[in-house]
């Protein structure tokens, strides 16, 4: 009879949390001085989101936050990563703060601390104030300086009680899905503009780090969350390896190059030379962007499989998992074919590959030694439904979490400095252009009544958070 497997146990200080973002959960889009963001405008534009869904109400977290925090505490979570709505705090993207907007986040932070839950703030999760987009948006340099002003405002208001700060969430999506393929707000389709946006997001990050540190206690930590891709070639043929390098530069190097190493990859500049001359990079910018970080956040869902091709193949390009559009989010990479990776998939159509999370963690362990890591997003969408008794069983999500957390533990064993894990997402919510059709939450939300029901995975994950040990999948 085989010996039972040893339990998968994490260090006592490992931080167990869940994550959300403002536009996806808050609602109350016209209350207390808040003005439209690009996602308000985008979601109200016919044809942009599934079924015309918007975040006007979302899951009404703005009014139900106390109950949501109590639920987190009941589940045993020790940390909560949330984002601040820029247009709730600084409605035009310029000038003084609206205190009623800041007061909501003050109340939320106080509620979290009262329940022993550590708050982690993300300053930007894709919801640019519409007035800044009307002035040109992220392709315009001025927005980076407006972001620094906003960062200073929020840091001054909450830096005495919040120790973990993240400047940007997944700037790749902001730049390339927002301004390249157009499947995210603001829905523009201009390859050159997407590269300008990427640089100005980098600049905003650097300026934001400096702004936060100028107004906050030195004990606070500042990080960024990147959806760094694990890019694999279909073969070891030199042309396929070159295709993988090109996509790796566009997915990863465009952000971690200047942020972590102070330079854009030369291979990126060469590959995109037909799209941009990179004149948006001014003297001194790279030094501003290259701020020392206290940690790096990694968001991981699936892997990317590519090959080279001498012929453009729109259908192949769309197998990148980033939504349907005739426009590519990969500037300068029209000769690269994206393949659907084999294996079991989530409701998003994304292949489940836990090994990719290990690979990603170990990459940054090698390439950025000494920089602590957090998994700031990881999770899966499934077609969850209540049973006749109102319970929501989601064994697929439990299996997904067990497999991915096992890979995090393997990385720790192999020397990675991973400090925590934030499940995406705390509860079902507005899933961007997919509307309310994709459920990532550990907590089920009835979108008619807005009642919250913890799924089986929420109880399983809560037990993990309380004990630091992964329960069996069938627990």
Tab-separated table of C-alpha atoms in Angstrom, residues 7-435:
chain	number	residue	atom	x	y	z
A	7	UNK	CA	0.631	17.519	3.463
A	8	UNK	CA	1.492	20.642	1.469
A	9	UNK	CA	2.307	23.199	4.154
A	10	UNK	CA	3.305	26.859	3.803
A	11	UNK	CA	5.470	29.047	6.055
A	12	UNK	CA	3.589	30.608	9.003
A	13	UNK	CA	4.141	34.173	7.714
A	14	UNK	CA	2.751	33.402	4.247
A	15	UNK	CA	-0.020	35.885	3.463
A	16	UNK	CA	-3.369	34.482	2.319
A	17	UNK	CA	-5.705	36.922	0.612
A	18	UNK	CA	-8.220	37.578	-2.120
A	19	UNK	CA	-8.415	40.344	-4.696
A	20	UNK	CA	-10.977	42.544	-6.453
A	21	UNK	CA	-11.025	45.785	-8.451
A	22	UNK	CA	-13.110	48.922	-8.064
A	23	UNK	CA	-15.133	49.018	-11.289
A	24	UNK	CA	-15.858	45.305	-11.099
A	25	UNK	CA	-17.496	45.388	-7.678
A	26	UNK	CA	-18.279	48.855	-6.328
A	27	UNK	CA	-21.232	50.158	-8.345
A	28	UNK	CA	-22.451	53.571	-7.098
A	29	UNK	CA	-20.976	55.116	-10.223
A	30	UNK	CA	-22.721	58.468	-9.762
A	31	UNK	CA	-22.507	58.830	-5.983
A	32	UNK	CA	-20.423	61.127	-3.799
A	33	UNK	CA	-18.848	63.056	-6.646
A	34	UNK	CA	-17.657	60.159	-8.780
A	35	UNK	CA	-17.519	60.911	-12.511
A	36	UNK	CA	-17.254	58.493	-15.466
A	37	UNK	CA	-14.142	56.470	-16.102
A	38	UNK	CA	-13.237	54.968	-19.455
A	39	UNK	CA	-14.962	51.758	-18.379
A	40	UNK	CA	-18.239	53.595	-17.736
A	41	UNK	CA	-18.066	55.033	-21.238
A	42	UNK	CA	-16.944	51.764	-22.847
A	43	UNK	CA	-19.562	49.589	-21.155
A	44	UNK	CA	-22.344	52.005	-22.124
A	45	UNK	CA	-21.276	51.913	-25.787
A	46	UNK	CA	-23.470	49.421	-27.678
A	47	UNK	CA	-21.680	46.255	-28.703
A	48	UNK	CA	-18.695	46.670	-26.418
A	49	UNK	CA	-19.712	44.268	-23.619
A	50	UNK	CA	-21.646	41.023	-23.515
A	51	UNK	CA	-25.390	41.662	-23.275
A	52	UNK	CA	-24.653	45.379	-22.826
A	53	UNK	CA	-23.654	44.743	-19.196
A	54	UNK	CA	-22.181	47.642	-17.219
A	55	UNK	CA	-20.645	48.202	-13.801
A	56	UNK	CA	-23.313	50.709	-12.762
A	57	UNK	CA	-24.372	48.479	-9.880
A	58	UNK	CA	-21.843	45.642	-10.190
A	59	UNK	CA	-22.189	43.788	-6.875
A	60	UNK	CA	-22.889	46.989	-4.898
A	61	UNK	CA	-19.791	46.673	-2.735
A	62	UNK	CA	-19.901	50.438	-2.158
A	63	UNK	CA	-22.956	49.951	0.048
A	64	UNK	CA	-22.307	46.371	1.189
A	65	UNK	CA	-18.620	46.541	2.079
A	66	UNK	CA	-19.163	45.891	5.789
A	67	UNK	CA	-20.875	42.596	5.074
A	68	UNK	CA	-18.225	41.696	2.527
A	69	UNK	CA	-15.441	42.340	5.033
A	70	UNK	CA	-17.266	40.310	7.666
A	71	UNK	CA	-17.502	37.460	5.165
A	72	UNK	CA	-13.754	37.657	4.482
A	73	UNK	CA	-13.090	37.433	8.202
A	74	UNK	CA	-15.490	34.513	8.570
A	75	UNK	CA	-13.638	32.661	5.826
A	76	UNK	CA	-10.295	33.294	7.540
A	77	UNK	CA	-8.656	35.577	4.978
A	78	UNK	CA	-5.691	37.549	6.263
A	79	UNK	CA	-5.342	40.073	3.423
A	80	UNK	CA	-7.517	41.865	0.898
A	81	UNK	CA	-6.207	43.465	-2.271
A	82	UNK	CA	-8.553	46.080	-3.735
A	83	UNK	CA	-8.207	49.001	-6.121
A	84	UNK	CA	-9.108	52.641	-5.701
A	85	UNK	CA	-11.337	54.291	-8.296
A	86	UNK	CA	-9.359	57.267	-9.614
A	87	UNK	CA	-12.511	59.083	-10.742
A	88	UNK	CA	-14.090	58.596	-7.302
A	89	UNK	CA	-11.140	60.273	-5.614
A	90	UNK	CA	-10.128	62.834	-8.255
A	91	UNK	CA	-13.059	63.081	-10.693
A	92	UNK	CA	-11.374	65.027	-13.480
A	93	UNK	CA	-7.994	63.375	-12.986
A	94	UNK	CA	-6.662	66.727	-11.844
A	95	UNK	CA	-6.781	68.977	-8.812
A	96	UNK	CA	-7.824	68.336	-5.222
A	97	UNK	CA	-9.448	65.157	-3.985
A	98	UNK	CA	-13.148	64.736	-3.331
A	99	UNK	CA	-13.125	63.832	0.347
A	100	UNK	CA	-16.404	61.890	0.096
A	101	UNK	CA	-14.669	59.552	-2.321
A	102	UNK	CA	-11.635	59.132	-0.102
A	103	UNK	CA	-13.910	58.609	2.885
A	104	UNK	CA	-15.245	55.392	1.366
A	105	UNK	CA	-11.742	53.949	1.253
A	106	UNK	CA	-11.000	55.235	4.748
A	107	UNK	CA	-14.086	53.382	6.012
A	108	UNK	CA	-13.158	50.239	4.085
A	109	UNK	CA	-9.598	50.229	5.442
A	110	UNK	CA	-10.815	50.781	9.001
A	111	UNK	CA	-13.297	47.913	8.630
A	112	UNK	CA	-10.576	45.601	7.349
A	113	UNK	CA	-8.201	46.475	10.165
A	114	UNK	CA	-10.954	46.014	12.742
A	115	UNK	CA	-11.369	42.456	11.474
A	116	UNK	CA	-7.626	41.770	11.430
A	117	UNK	CA	-7.385	41.785	7.626
A	118	UNK	CA	-4.378	43.443	6.012
A	119	UNK	CA	-5.365	45.902	3.246
A	120	UNK	CA	-3.349	46.061	0.031
A	121	UNK	CA	-4.146	48.945	-2.313
A	122	UNK	CA	-3.819	48.943	-6.083
A	123	UNK	CA	-3.907	52.499	-7.365
A	124	UNK	CA	-4.801	51.759	-10.976
A	125	UNK	CA	-6.867	48.825	-12.222
A	126	UNK	CA	-7.765	50.142	-15.696
A	127	UNK	CA	-10.369	52.835	-14.827
A	128	UNK	CA	-8.837	56.063	-16.154
A	129	UNK	CA	-11.018	59.159	-15.580
A	130	UNK	CA	-12.825	59.862	-18.842
A	131	UNK	CA	-11.663	63.481	-18.873
A	132	UNK	CA	-8.058	62.305	-19.098
A	133	UNK	CA	-8.949	59.993	-21.977
A	134	UNK	CA	-10.672	62.909	-23.704
A	135	UNK	CA	-7.346	64.750	-23.433
A	136	UNK	CA	-5.567	61.865	-25.187
A	137	UNK	CA	-5.361	59.130	-22.547
A	138	UNK	CA	-2.311	56.996	-21.855
A	139	UNK	CA	-0.701	57.700	-25.251
A	140	UNK	CA	-0.206	61.260	-23.953
A	141	UNK	CA	2.723	61.929	-21.643
A	142	UNK	CA	0.821	64.250	-19.297
A	143	UNK	CA	-1.279	61.385	-17.919
A	144	UNK	CA	1.791	59.923	-16.189
A	145	UNK	CA	2.202	63.134	-14.197
A	146	UNK	CA	-1.497	63.216	-13.373
A	147	UNK	CA	-1.143	59.674	-12.024
A	148	UNK	CA	1.705	60.758	-9.752
A	149	UNK	CA	-0.489	63.532	-8.336
A	150	UNK	CA	-3.287	61.030	-7.725
A	151	UNK	CA	-0.868	58.569	-6.091
A	152	UNK	CA	0.306	61.283	-3.721
A	153	UNK	CA	-3.290	62.114	-2.746
A	154	UNK	CA	-4.171	58.512	-1.905
A	155	UNK	CA	-0.834	57.868	-0.205
A	156	UNK	CA	-1.312	60.872	2.058
A	157	UNK	CA	-4.849	59.809	2.954
A	158	UNK	CA	-4.248	56.124	3.642
A	159	UNK	CA	-0.508	55.584	4.008
A	160	UNK	CA	-0.712	55.690	7.799
A	161	UNK	CA	-2.903	52.545	7.855
A	162	UNK	CA	-2.136	50.664	4.640
A	163	UNK	CA	1.320	49.123	4.341
A	164	UNK	CA	1.084	47.302	0.996
A	165	UNK	CA	0.804	49.409	-2.179
A	166	UNK	CA	0.690	48.479	-5.862
A	167	UNK	CA	0.987	51.183	-8.514
A	168	UNK	CA	-0.492	49.499	-11.604
A	169	UNK	CA	-2.360	46.295	-12.280
A	170	UNK	CA	-1.522	44.564	-15.558
A	171	UNK	CA	-0.360	47.587	-17.576
A	172	UNK	CA	-0.125	45.245	-20.587
A	173	UNK	CA	-3.915	45.075	-20.711
A	174	UNK	CA	-4.258	48.844	-20.320
A	175	UNK	CA	-1.875	49.527	-23.197
A	176	UNK	CA	-2.432	46.724	-25.684
A	177	UNK	CA	-6.051	45.663	-25.110
A	178	UNK	CA	-7.161	49.242	-24.551
A	179	UNK	CA	-5.293	50.966	-27.382
A	180	UNK	CA	-4.212	48.071	-29.661
A	181	UNK	CA	-6.934	45.466	-30.118
A	182	UNK	CA	-9.659	47.653	-28.618
A	183	UNK	CA	-11.343	44.870	-26.628
A	184	UNK	CA	-10.875	46.845	-23.399
A	185	UNK	CA	-11.606	50.469	-22.616
A	186	UNK	CA	-11.149	52.930	-24.200
A	187	UNK	CA	-11.499	50.652	-27.234
A	188	UNK	CA	-8.954	52.281	-29.516
A	189	UNK	CA	-7.121	50.367	-32.246
A	190	UNK	CA	-3.825	52.112	-32.948
A	191	UNK	CA	-0.639	50.034	-32.698
A	192	UNK	CA	1.660	53.053	-32.359
A	193	UNK	CA	-0.586	54.542	-29.674
A	194	UNK	CA	-0.452	51.269	-27.735
A	195	UNK	CA	3.348	51.484	-27.549
A	196	UNK	CA	3.182	55.114	-26.449
A	197	UNK	CA	0.655	54.080	-23.810
A	198	UNK	CA	2.976	51.328	-22.591
A	199	UNK	CA	5.826	53.784	-22.087
A	200	UNK	CA	3.653	56.330	-20.305
A	201	UNK	CA	2.275	53.615	-18.010
A	202	UNK	CA	5.878	52.757	-17.178
A	203	UNK	CA	6.596	56.417	-16.540
A	204	UNK	CA	3.474	56.688	-14.367
A	205	UNK	CA	4.672	53.731	-12.344
A	206	UNK	CA	8.063	55.307	-11.687
A	207	UNK	CA	6.607	58.692	-10.843
A	208	UNK	CA	3.972	57.008	-8.684
A	209	UNK	CA	6.550	55.063	-6.692
A	210	UNK	CA	8.418	58.293	-5.937
A	211	UNK	CA	5.193	60.123	-5.043
A	212	UNK	CA	4.086	57.401	-2.643
A	213	UNK	CA	7.443	57.235	-0.924
A	214	UNK	CA	7.493	61.005	-0.489
A	215	UNK	CA	4.337	60.953	1.661
A	216	UNK	CA	4.243	57.540	3.360
A	217	UNK	CA	6.063	55.921	6.285
A	218	UNK	CA	9.216	54.063	5.293
A	219	UNK	CA	7.753	50.789	6.600
A	220	UNK	CA	5.286	50.691	3.691
A	221	UNK	CA	6.062	48.578	0.647
A	222	UNK	CA	5.529	49.554	-2.994
A	223	UNK	CA	5.139	47.045	-5.832
A	224	UNK	CA	3.605	46.612	-9.270
A	225	UNK	CA	1.431	43.722	-10.530
A	226	UNK	CA	2.344	42.387	-13.971
A	227	UNK	CA	0.480	39.751	-15.941
A	228	UNK	CA	3.781	38.368	-17.140
A	229	UNK	CA	3.276	35.669	-19.745
A	230	UNK	CA	4.888	32.255	-19.865
A	231	UNK	CA	5.639	32.128	-23.604
A	232	UNK	CA	6.554	28.781	-25.132
A	233	UNK	CA	7.548	27.984	-28.733
A	234	UNK	CA	5.884	25.048	-30.470
A	235	UNK	CA	9.334	23.713	-31.372
A	236	UNK	CA	13.015	24.448	-30.941
A	237	UNK	CA	13.291	25.579	-34.559
A	238	UNK	CA	15.159	28.914	-34.617
A	239	UNK	CA	12.207	30.663	-36.251
A	240	UNK	CA	9.845	29.486	-33.510
A	241	UNK	CA	12.324	30.496	-30.824
A	242	UNK	CA	12.542	33.949	-32.418
A	243	UNK	CA	8.741	34.203	-32.438
A	244	UNK	CA	8.639	33.319	-28.745
A	245	UNK	CA	11.284	35.944	-27.997
A	246	UNK	CA	9.281	38.575	-29.874
A	247	UNK	CA	6.120	37.814	-27.903
A	248	UNK	CA	8.045	37.609	-24.634
A	249	UNK	CA	9.407	41.099	-25.275
A	250	UNK	CA	5.916	42.444	-26.010
A	251	UNK	CA	4.289	40.662	-23.075
A	252	UNK	CA	7.003	40.985	-20.472
A	253	UNK	CA	10.118	42.903	-21.447
A	254	UNK	CA	8.205	46.051	-22.394
A	255	UNK	CA	7.378	46.481	-18.696
A	256	UNK	CA	9.879	44.554	-16.602
A	257	UNK	CA	12.755	45.789	-18.764
A	258	UNK	CA	12.548	49.448	-17.728
A	259	UNK	CA	10.977	48.777	-14.319
A	260	UNK	CA	13.476	46.190	-13.093
A	261	UNK	CA	16.546	46.759	-15.259
A	262	UNK	CA	16.310	50.347	-16.506
A	263	UNK	CA	16.125	49.606	-20.238
A	264	UNK	CA	13.826	48.350	-22.952
A	265	UNK	CA	15.064	45.157	-24.642
A	266	UNK	CA	16.908	46.009	-27.826
A	267	UNK	CA	15.115	43.122	-29.512
A	268	UNK	CA	11.779	44.791	-28.665
A	269	UNK	CA	12.851	48.106	-30.169
A	270	UNK	CA	14.007	46.345	-33.320
A	271	UNK	CA	10.884	44.200	-33.687
A	272	UNK	CA	8.557	47.200	-33.356
A	273	UNK	CA	10.603	49.652	-35.436
A	274	UNK	CA	8.058	49.505	-38.262
A	275	UNK	CA	5.359	50.648	-35.815
A	276	UNK	CA	7.168	53.140	-33.578
A	277	UNK	CA	10.428	55.056	-33.470
A	278	UNK	CA	10.097	55.134	-29.648
A	279	UNK	CA	10.527	58.903	-29.639
A	280	UNK	CA	8.175	58.879	-26.636
A	281	UNK	CA	11.164	57.840	-24.513
A	282	UNK	CA	12.786	61.087	-23.421
A	283	UNK	CA	16.118	61.625	-21.704
A	284	UNK	CA	15.843	60.672	-18.042
A	285	UNK	CA	12.667	58.613	-18.415
A	286	UNK	CA	14.329	55.266	-17.847
A	287	UNK	CA	15.938	56.464	-14.618
A	288	UNK	CA	12.533	57.668	-13.405
A	289	UNK	CA	10.899	54.342	-14.255
A	290	UNK	CA	13.677	52.245	-12.728
A	291	UNK	CA	12.732	52.783	-9.079
A	292	UNK	CA	13.772	50.168	-6.519
A	293	UNK	CA	10.758	48.037	-5.641
A	294	UNK	CA	9.918	46.304	-2.379
A	295	UNK	CA	8.132	43.439	-4.125
A	296	UNK	CA	6.817	42.259	-7.478
A	297	UNK	CA	3.257	41.058	-8.009
A	298	UNK	CA	2.668	38.267	-10.520
A	299	UNK	CA	-0.763	37.599	-12.041
A	300	UNK	CA	-1.007	34.185	-13.663
A	301	UNK	CA	-3.791	32.305	-15.442
A	302	UNK	CA	-2.420	30.327	-18.393
A	303	UNK	CA	0.477	29.885	-20.799
A	304	UNK	CA	1.061	31.188	-24.338
A	305	UNK	CA	2.093	28.941	-27.228
A	306	UNK	CA	3.514	30.490	-30.422
A	307	UNK	CA	5.217	29.703	-33.694
A	308	UNK	CA	6.613	31.619	-36.625
A	309	UNK	CA	4.812	31.951	-39.916
A	310	UNK	CA	5.583	33.749	-43.122
A	311	UNK	CA	1.892	34.363	-43.664
A	312	UNK	CA	-0.422	36.445	-41.561
A	313	UNK	CA	-3.167	34.353	-39.991
A	314	UNK	CA	-5.824	36.398	-38.186
A	315	UNK	CA	-7.509	33.279	-36.834
A	316	UNK	CA	-4.203	32.109	-35.437
A	317	UNK	CA	-3.466	35.421	-33.806
A	318	UNK	CA	-6.781	35.350	-32.019
A	319	UNK	CA	-5.837	32.153	-30.207
A	320	UNK	CA	-3.916	34.331	-27.733
A	321	UNK	CA	-6.809	34.248	-25.234
A	322	UNK	CA	-7.327	38.014	-25.223
A	323	UNK	CA	-10.721	38.390	-26.873
A	324	UNK	CA	-11.974	38.696	-30.429
A	325	UNK	CA	-10.882	41.654	-32.536
A	326	UNK	CA	-9.650	42.135	-36.098
A	327	UNK	CA	-6.889	44.263	-34.572
A	328	UNK	CA	-3.889	42.679	-32.858
A	329	UNK	CA	-2.667	43.570	-29.367
A	330	UNK	CA	0.823	42.507	-30.493
A	331	UNK	CA	2.379	45.413	-32.450
A	332	UNK	CA	5.055	44.309	-34.876
A	333	UNK	CA	4.201	40.616	-34.445
A	334	UNK	CA	1.880	39.930	-37.367
A	335	UNK	CA	4.200	37.107	-38.423
A	336	UNK	CA	3.628	35.228	-35.155
A	337	UNK	CA	0.953	32.555	-34.861
A	338	UNK	CA	-0.707	31.953	-31.486
A	339	UNK	CA	-1.811	28.386	-30.871
A	340	UNK	CA	-4.475	27.045	-28.542
A	341	UNK	CA	-2.557	25.071	-25.970
A	342	UNK	CA	-3.804	21.534	-25.369
A	343	UNK	CA	-5.449	20.436	-22.157
A	344	UNK	CA	-8.430	21.067	-19.906
A	345	UNK	CA	-9.827	24.607	-20.051
A	346	UNK	CA	-11.734	27.019	-17.853
A	347	UNK	CA	-14.876	28.888	-18.932
A	348	UNK	CA	-12.593	31.583	-20.331
A	349	UNK	CA	-11.171	29.038	-22.757
A	350	UNK	CA	-7.802	29.257	-20.999
A	351	UNK	CA	-5.799	26.058	-20.672
A	352	UNK	CA	-5.113	24.944	-17.114
A	353	UNK	CA	-1.350	24.613	-16.667
A	354	UNK	CA	-0.154	24.964	-13.056
A	355	UNK	CA	3.446	24.347	-14.124
A	356	UNK	CA	3.415	27.752	-15.784
A	357	UNK	CA	3.032	29.459	-12.411
A	358	UNK	CA	6.089	27.650	-11.098
A	359	UNK	CA	7.997	28.580	-14.245
A	360	UNK	CA	7.024	32.237	-13.890
A	361	UNK	CA	8.025	32.421	-10.235
A	362	UNK	CA	11.371	30.767	-10.877
A	363	UNK	CA	12.085	33.078	-13.805
A	364	UNK	CA	11.884	36.160	-11.605
A	365	UNK	CA	13.721	34.366	-8.817
A	366	UNK	CA	16.622	34.015	-11.258
A	367	UNK	CA	16.321	37.325	-13.081
A	368	UNK	CA	15.487	39.596	-10.129
A	369	UNK	CA	17.283	37.970	-7.190
A	370	UNK	CA	16.445	39.443	-3.825
A	371	UNK	CA	13.082	40.840	-4.930
A	372	UNK	CA	10.207	39.352	-2.892
A	373	UNK	CA	7.309	38.000	-4.951
A	374	UNK	CA	3.556	37.840	-4.424
A	375	UNK	CA	1.028	36.005	-6.547
A	376	UNK	CA	-1.391	38.926	-6.751
A	377	UNK	CA	-3.935	37.170	-9.002
A	378	UNK	CA	-4.650	33.542	-9.795
A	379	UNK	CA	-7.987	31.839	-10.290
A	380	UNK	CA	-10.462	30.385	-12.737
A	381	UNK	CA	-13.933	31.008	-14.163
A	382	UNK	CA	-16.455	28.178	-14.114
A	383	UNK	CA	-20.172	27.926	-14.831
A	384	UNK	CA	-21.188	27.867	-11.180
A	385	UNK	CA	-24.835	27.344	-10.239
A	386	UNK	CA	-26.631	26.829	-6.910
A	387	UNK	CA	-28.044	23.387	-6.193
A	388	UNK	CA	-31.699	22.969	-5.056
A	389	UNK	CA	-30.619	23.694	-1.473
A	390	UNK	CA	-28.901	26.938	-2.502
A	391	UNK	CA	-25.376	25.614	-2.052
A	392	UNK	CA	-22.752	26.187	-4.740
A	393	UNK	CA	-20.331	23.333	-5.312
A	394	UNK	CA	-17.308	24.083	-7.505
A	395	UNK	CA	-14.928	21.115	-7.279
A	396	UNK	CA	-13.182	22.216	-10.488
A	397	UNK	CA	-12.048	25.450	-8.827
A	398	UNK	CA	-10.826	23.576	-5.755
A	399	UNK	CA	-8.762	21.289	-7.980
A	400	UNK	CA	-7.423	24.335	-9.846
A	401	UNK	CA	-6.381	26.073	-6.621
A	402	UNK	CA	-4.833	22.958	-5.118
A	403	UNK	CA	-2.745	22.377	-8.239
A	404	UNK	CA	-1.554	25.978	-8.526
A	405	UNK	CA	-0.827	26.395	-4.830
A	406	UNK	CA	1.153	23.159	-4.916
A	407	UNK	CA	3.324	24.753	-7.602
A	408	UNK	CA	3.809	27.844	-5.422
A	409	UNK	CA	4.961	25.567	-2.613
A	410	UNK	CA	7.331	23.782	-5.017
A	411	UNK	CA	8.824	27.145	-5.945
A	412	UNK	CA	9.310	27.985	-2.259
A	413	UNK	CA	11.095	24.664	-1.773
A	414	UNK	CA	13.344	25.508	-4.714
A	415	UNK	CA	14.405	28.825	-3.223
A	416	UNK	CA	11.824	31.356	-4.398
A	417	UNK	CA	10.915	34.163	-2.001
A	418	UNK	CA	7.126	34.132	-2.411
A	419	UNK	CA	5.474	36.034	0.438
A	420	UNK	CA	1.757	35.605	-0.313
A	421	UNK	CA	-1.092	34.599	-2.604
A	422	UNK	CA	-4.218	36.558	-3.562
A	423	UNK	CA	-7.050	34.520	-5.011
A	424	UNK	CA	-8.869	36.060	-7.967
A	425	UNK	CA	-11.508	36.772	-7.109
A	426	UNK	CA	-13.181	37.205	-3.763
A	427	UNK	CA	-16.610	37.114	-5.401
A	428	UNK	CA	-18.319	36.956	-8.766
A	429	UNK	CA	-18.354	40.349	-10.455
A	430	UNK	CA	-18.366	42.346	-13.691
A	431	UNK	CA	-15.801	40.572	-15.858
A	432	UNK	CA	-14.983	43.484	-18.171
A	433	UNK	CA	-16.075	42.919	-21.790
A	434	UNK	CA	-17.508	39.526	-20.808
A	435	UNK	CA	-20.045	41.258	-18.564
